[in-house]
Amino acid sequence: MPIEELHRVTPEPVFTLEEGEDELNSLNKDLHHSRHHDHHSNDHSSSKKPISRHFIPILYRIQKYSAYTFVTFLGIHATSVILVPIIPVDKELKQQVFSLAKAVYQDIPFFETIAIIGASLVHIGAGFGLRLLRGYKKHQLHRKLQQKDHIRHRLVMNNNDSFNIRDDDDDIGFGGLSSIFGLGYRKSFISKLLGITPLQFSGYLLIPFVAYHYYKFRYVPMSIEGDSSMINLEYVSYVLNLKHPRFQALALSGLVWVMSYHFTNGIMKLNSWYSKKCKRIGLAIVNLLGGCGMIAVYLFKKEEIDSGGFLGKVFTKYINSYLL
């Protein structure tokens, strides 16, 4: 290209979704002022805020505080079934810690209803609501851009397609291997393939894991005995050895890994911890918790089980019932 033509090249800025919407609003105001015959009606419509601007902050707060509520249970439960079982202490002491933890989230009135079932359902519902509203917001912006072809080329319709990647971009997750080796951020494979962030994907993936875990350790005993008071750490060993052992090991390990990622990434997002240092710490926490979960599953699987005893017969009845 000749040097004279190079001097004519001027860079054009890349706008995010919010910046594009702000520019459209300002452009709309200019167009409205230029049309004197319908000045009042257009000025009134431009002053109205989209419905998404009212509900998105509300749903975000609901999702945030429901997550914190569920974390109160998660910390107690994970300590009793993951961290304590891998510590080389007496087996009876591990059972006592598990019994104390179970007494907290099952015997305290309304704790299970509010902090576990209620908080998780509210969190999921708020997440779906946010996704629908943001999709509606993008759809409305797309319609406006179609009516103004002369500025459409200056806007980026989807944040997943933007190449202006920042630390707070949800599409990069923890930054990936490229960030670890100092090669900068790359959008995750999930974002490119499915159009959702890694945090959202882990949340959707977590739903069947949690549902099956609740069904296996809580619903089945309650449906047979009326409660789950007999469940202890030995039941985990029975689950991992009696029926479909490989699948059960995969289900428990997958639950720990996905929950660790979603919990850590979600807490970082809710607290705006986006720096490279925070991402590396978060990735280390995920791997640490996931590794502890794998060790716990391995130790539970190594435990000898006695199917002839009283508890053994009860646990065998649980496991052989329904679809376990």
Coordinates of C-alpha atoms in Angstrom, one line a residue, residues 211-229 231 235 239 243 248 314-324:
A211 CA -30.1 -33.1 41.8
Y212 CA -28.7 -36.7 41.6
H213 CA -26.7 -36.2 44.8
Y214 CA -29.7 -35.0 46.7
Y215 CA -31.8 -37.9 45.3
K216 CA -29.2 -40.4 46.3
F217 CA -28.3 -39.3 49.8
R218 CA -31.4 -37.5 50.9
Y219 CA -34.6 -38.4 48.9
V220 CA -34.2 -42.2 48.8
P221 CA -33.6 -42.7 52.5
M222 CA -36.5 -40.3 53.3
S223 CA -38.8 -42.1 50.9
I224 CA -38.1 -45.5 52.5
E225 CA -37.5 -44.6 56.2
G226 CA -39.2 -41.3 56.5
D227 CA -35.9 -39.5 57.3
S228 CA -32.2 -39.9 56.6
S229 CA -31.0 -40.2 60.2
I231 CA -26.9 -41.9 56.8
Y235 CA -23.0 -44.9 53.3
V239 CA -22.6 -46.1 47.3
K243 CA -23.8 -50.6 42.4
Q248 CA -20.8 -43.3 41.2
V314 CA -30.3 -50.8 55.4
F315 CA -27.8 -49.2 53.1
T316 CA -28.0 -52.1 50.6
K317 CA -31.8 -51.6 50.5
Y318 CA -31.3 -47.9 49.8
I319 CA -28.9 -48.5 47.0
N320 CA -30.9 -51.3 45.3
S321 CA -34.1 -49.2 45.3
Y322 CA -35.3 -46.9 42.6
L323 CA -32.8 -45.9 39.9
L324 CA -29.6 -45.9 41.9

